[in-house]
mmCIF file of C-alpha atoms in Angstrom:
data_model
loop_
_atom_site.group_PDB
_atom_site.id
_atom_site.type_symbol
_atom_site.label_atom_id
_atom_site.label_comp_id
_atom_site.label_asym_id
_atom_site.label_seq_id
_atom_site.Cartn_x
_atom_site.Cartn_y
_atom_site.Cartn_z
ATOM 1 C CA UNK A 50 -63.665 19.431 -33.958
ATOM 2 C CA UNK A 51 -65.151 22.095 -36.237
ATOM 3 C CA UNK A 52 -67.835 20.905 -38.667
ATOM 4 C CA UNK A 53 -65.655 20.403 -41.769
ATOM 5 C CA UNK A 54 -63.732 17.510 -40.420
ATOM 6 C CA UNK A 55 -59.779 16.946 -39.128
ATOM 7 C CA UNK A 56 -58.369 16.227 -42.083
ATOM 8 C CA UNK A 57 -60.004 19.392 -44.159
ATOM 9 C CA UNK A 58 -60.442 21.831 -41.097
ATOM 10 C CA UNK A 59 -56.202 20.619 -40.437
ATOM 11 C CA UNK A 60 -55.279 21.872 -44.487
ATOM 12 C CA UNK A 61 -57.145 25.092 -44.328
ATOM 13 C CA UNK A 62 -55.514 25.931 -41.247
ATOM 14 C CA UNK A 63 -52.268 25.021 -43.217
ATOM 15 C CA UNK A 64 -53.286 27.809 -46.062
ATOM 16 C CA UNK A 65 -54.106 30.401 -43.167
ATOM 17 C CA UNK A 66 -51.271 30.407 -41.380
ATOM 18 C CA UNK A 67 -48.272 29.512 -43.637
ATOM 19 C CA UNK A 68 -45.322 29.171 -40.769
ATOM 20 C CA UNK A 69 -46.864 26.084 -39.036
ATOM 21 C CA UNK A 70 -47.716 24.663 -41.774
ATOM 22 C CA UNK A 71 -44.286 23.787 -41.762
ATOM 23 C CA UNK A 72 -44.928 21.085 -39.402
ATOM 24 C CA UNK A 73 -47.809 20.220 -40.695
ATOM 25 C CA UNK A 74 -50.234 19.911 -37.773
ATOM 26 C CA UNK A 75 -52.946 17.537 -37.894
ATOM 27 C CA UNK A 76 -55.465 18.688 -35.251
ATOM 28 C CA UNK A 77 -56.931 15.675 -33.305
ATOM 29 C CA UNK A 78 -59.610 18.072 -31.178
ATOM 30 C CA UNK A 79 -60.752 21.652 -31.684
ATOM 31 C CA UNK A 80 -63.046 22.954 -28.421
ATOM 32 C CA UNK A 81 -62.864 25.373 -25.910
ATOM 33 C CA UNK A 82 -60.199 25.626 -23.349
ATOM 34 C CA UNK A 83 -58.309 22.500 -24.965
ATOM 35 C CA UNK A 84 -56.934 21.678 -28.581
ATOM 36 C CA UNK A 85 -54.642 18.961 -29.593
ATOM 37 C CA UNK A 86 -52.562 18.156 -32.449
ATOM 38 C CA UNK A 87 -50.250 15.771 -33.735
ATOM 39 C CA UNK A 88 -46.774 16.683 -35.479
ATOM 40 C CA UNK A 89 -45.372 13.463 -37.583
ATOM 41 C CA UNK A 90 -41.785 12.429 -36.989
ATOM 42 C CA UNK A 91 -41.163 13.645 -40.578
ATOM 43 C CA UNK A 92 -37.498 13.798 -42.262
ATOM 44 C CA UNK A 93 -38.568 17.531 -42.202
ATOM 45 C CA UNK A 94 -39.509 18.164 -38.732
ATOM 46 C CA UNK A 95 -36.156 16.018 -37.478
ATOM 47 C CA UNK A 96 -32.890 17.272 -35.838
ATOM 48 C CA UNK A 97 -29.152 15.863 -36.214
ATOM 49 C CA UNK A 98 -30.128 12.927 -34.030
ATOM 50 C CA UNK A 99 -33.505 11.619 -35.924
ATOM 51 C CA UNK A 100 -35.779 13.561 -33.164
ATOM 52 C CA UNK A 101 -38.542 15.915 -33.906
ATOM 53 C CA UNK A 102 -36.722 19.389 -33.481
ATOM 54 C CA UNK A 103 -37.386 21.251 -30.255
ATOM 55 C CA UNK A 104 -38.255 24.094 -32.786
ATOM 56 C CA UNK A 105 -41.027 22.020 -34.536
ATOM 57 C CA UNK A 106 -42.020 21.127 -30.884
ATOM 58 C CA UNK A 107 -42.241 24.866 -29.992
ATOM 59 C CA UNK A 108 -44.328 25.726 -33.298
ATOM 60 C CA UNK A 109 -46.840 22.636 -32.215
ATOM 61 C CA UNK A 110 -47.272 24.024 -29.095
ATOM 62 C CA UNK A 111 -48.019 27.380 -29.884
ATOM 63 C CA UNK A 112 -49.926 26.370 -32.869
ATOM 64 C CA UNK A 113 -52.277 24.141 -30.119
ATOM 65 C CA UNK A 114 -52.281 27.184 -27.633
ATOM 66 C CA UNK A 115 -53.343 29.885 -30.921
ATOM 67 C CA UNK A 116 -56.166 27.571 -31.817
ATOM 68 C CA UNK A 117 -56.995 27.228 -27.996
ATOM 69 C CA UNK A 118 -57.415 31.141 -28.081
ATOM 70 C CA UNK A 119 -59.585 31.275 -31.426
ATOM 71 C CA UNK A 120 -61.966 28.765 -30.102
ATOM 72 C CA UNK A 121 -62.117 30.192 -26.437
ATOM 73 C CA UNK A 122 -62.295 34.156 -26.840
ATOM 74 C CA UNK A 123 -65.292 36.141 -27.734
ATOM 75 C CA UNK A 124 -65.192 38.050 -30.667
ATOM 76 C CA UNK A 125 -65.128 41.011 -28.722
ATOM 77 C CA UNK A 126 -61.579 40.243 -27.426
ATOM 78 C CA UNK A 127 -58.451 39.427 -29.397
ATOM 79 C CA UNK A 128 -54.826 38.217 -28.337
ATOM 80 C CA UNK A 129 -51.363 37.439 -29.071
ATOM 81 C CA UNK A 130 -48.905 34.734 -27.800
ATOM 82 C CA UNK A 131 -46.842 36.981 -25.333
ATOM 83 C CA UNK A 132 -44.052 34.491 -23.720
ATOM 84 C CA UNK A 133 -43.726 30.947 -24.095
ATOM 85 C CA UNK A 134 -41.762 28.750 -21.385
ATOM 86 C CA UNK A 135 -40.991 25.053 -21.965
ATOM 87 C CA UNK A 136 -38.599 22.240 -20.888
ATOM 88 C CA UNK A 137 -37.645 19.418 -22.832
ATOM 89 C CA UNK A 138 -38.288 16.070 -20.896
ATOM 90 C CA UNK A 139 -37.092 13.677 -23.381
ATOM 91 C CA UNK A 140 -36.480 12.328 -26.848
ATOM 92 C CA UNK A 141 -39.110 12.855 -29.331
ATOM 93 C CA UNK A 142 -38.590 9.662 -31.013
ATOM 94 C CA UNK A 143 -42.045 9.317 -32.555
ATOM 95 C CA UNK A 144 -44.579 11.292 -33.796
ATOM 96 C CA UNK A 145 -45.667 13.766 -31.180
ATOM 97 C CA UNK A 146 -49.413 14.822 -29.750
ATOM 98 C CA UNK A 147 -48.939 18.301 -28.525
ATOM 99 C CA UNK A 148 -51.943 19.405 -26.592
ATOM 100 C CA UNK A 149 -53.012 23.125 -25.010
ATOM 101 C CA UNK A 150 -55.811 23.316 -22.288
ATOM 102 C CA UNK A 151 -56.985 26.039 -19.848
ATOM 103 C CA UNK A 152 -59.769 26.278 -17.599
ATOM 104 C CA UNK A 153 -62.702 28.637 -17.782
ATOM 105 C CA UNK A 154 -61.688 30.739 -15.091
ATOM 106 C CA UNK A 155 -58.599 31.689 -16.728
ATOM 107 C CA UNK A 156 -60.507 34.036 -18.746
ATOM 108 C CA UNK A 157 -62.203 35.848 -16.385
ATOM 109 C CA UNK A 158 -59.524 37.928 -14.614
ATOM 110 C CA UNK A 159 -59.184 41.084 -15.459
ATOM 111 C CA UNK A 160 -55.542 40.429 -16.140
ATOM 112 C CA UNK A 161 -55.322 40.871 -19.947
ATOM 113 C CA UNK A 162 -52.426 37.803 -19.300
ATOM 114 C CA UNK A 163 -54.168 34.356 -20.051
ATOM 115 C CA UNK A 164 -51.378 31.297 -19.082
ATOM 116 C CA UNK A 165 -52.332 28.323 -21.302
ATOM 117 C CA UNK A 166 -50.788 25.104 -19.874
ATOM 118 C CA UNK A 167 -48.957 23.060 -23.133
ATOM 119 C CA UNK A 168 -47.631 19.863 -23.359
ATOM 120 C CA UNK A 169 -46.412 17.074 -26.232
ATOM 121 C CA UNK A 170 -46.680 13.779 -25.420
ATOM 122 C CA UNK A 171 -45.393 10.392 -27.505
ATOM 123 C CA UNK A 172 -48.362 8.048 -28.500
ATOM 124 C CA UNK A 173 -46.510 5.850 -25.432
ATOM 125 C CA UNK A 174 -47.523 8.388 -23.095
ATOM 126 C CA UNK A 175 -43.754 9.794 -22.717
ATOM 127 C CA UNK A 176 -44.279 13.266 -21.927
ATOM 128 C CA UNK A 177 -41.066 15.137 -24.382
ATOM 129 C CA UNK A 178 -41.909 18.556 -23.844
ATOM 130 C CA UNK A 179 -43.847 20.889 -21.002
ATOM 131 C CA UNK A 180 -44.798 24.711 -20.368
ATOM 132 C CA UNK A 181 -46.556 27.747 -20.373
ATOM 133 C CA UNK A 182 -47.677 29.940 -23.339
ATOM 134 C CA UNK A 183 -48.693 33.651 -21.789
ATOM 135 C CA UNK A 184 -51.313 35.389 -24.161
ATOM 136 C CA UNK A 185 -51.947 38.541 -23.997
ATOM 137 C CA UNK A 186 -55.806 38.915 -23.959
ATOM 138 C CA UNK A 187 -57.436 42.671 -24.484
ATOM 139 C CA UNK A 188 -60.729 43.963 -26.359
ATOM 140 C CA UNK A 189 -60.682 44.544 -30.110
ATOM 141 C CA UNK A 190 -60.646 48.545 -30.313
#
């Protein structure tokens, strides 16, 4: 976690980037190659049926997957989410830790495509959602 804390390092990302804030991600870890952070089961967050929307799902995901790339590429290198591939494997009844990890090697290829494995899980351990976010990885010109 960077050195400013969850809680503060969580609202400044909030002010930086104003479309997840939406869900408003509190980030549980910050390191390299894996980030996690939880999205509340919040009346704004929920679909028709009292469930965290798969869309809110989708932004925590690629808001774990972003910060994964921040803390993992060099400043020499910058990215973009590219493709993102999910499935929904149940409910999200509860308030929802959504979680992005890669290993080092996955950086090393030249392939400028970096496949950062995602996942939210329920504080039961019921895995709701799965996938893939694709970055595209190349050197800042």
């Amino acid at each position: 976690m960077p050195l400013v804390g969850p809680w503060l390092f969580s609202t400044l990302f909030a002010i930086k980037t104003p479309f997840a804030a939406a869900i408003k991600p509190r980030f549980v870890s910050v390191e390299p190659h894996r980030v996690a952070l939880r999205v509340a089961n919040r009346r704004r967050v929920r679909n028709h049926l009292g469930n965290v929307h798969a869309t809110a799902l989708c932004t925590g995901l690629e808001t774990a997957a972003g910060t994964l790339a921040e803390a993992t590429v060099p400043p020499t290198m910058r990215w973009i989410p590219r493709r993102m591939q999910v499935e929904y494997t149940s409910m999200a009844r509860g308030p929802v830790t959504c979680t992005a990890e890669t290993s080092p090697d996955a950086w090393i290829d030249s392939d400028p495509e970096v496949h950062v494995a995602v996942r939210g899980v329920l504080d039961d351990g019921t895995m709701v959602i799965a996938g893939v976010v694709t970055l595209w990885v190349t050197s800042r010109p």
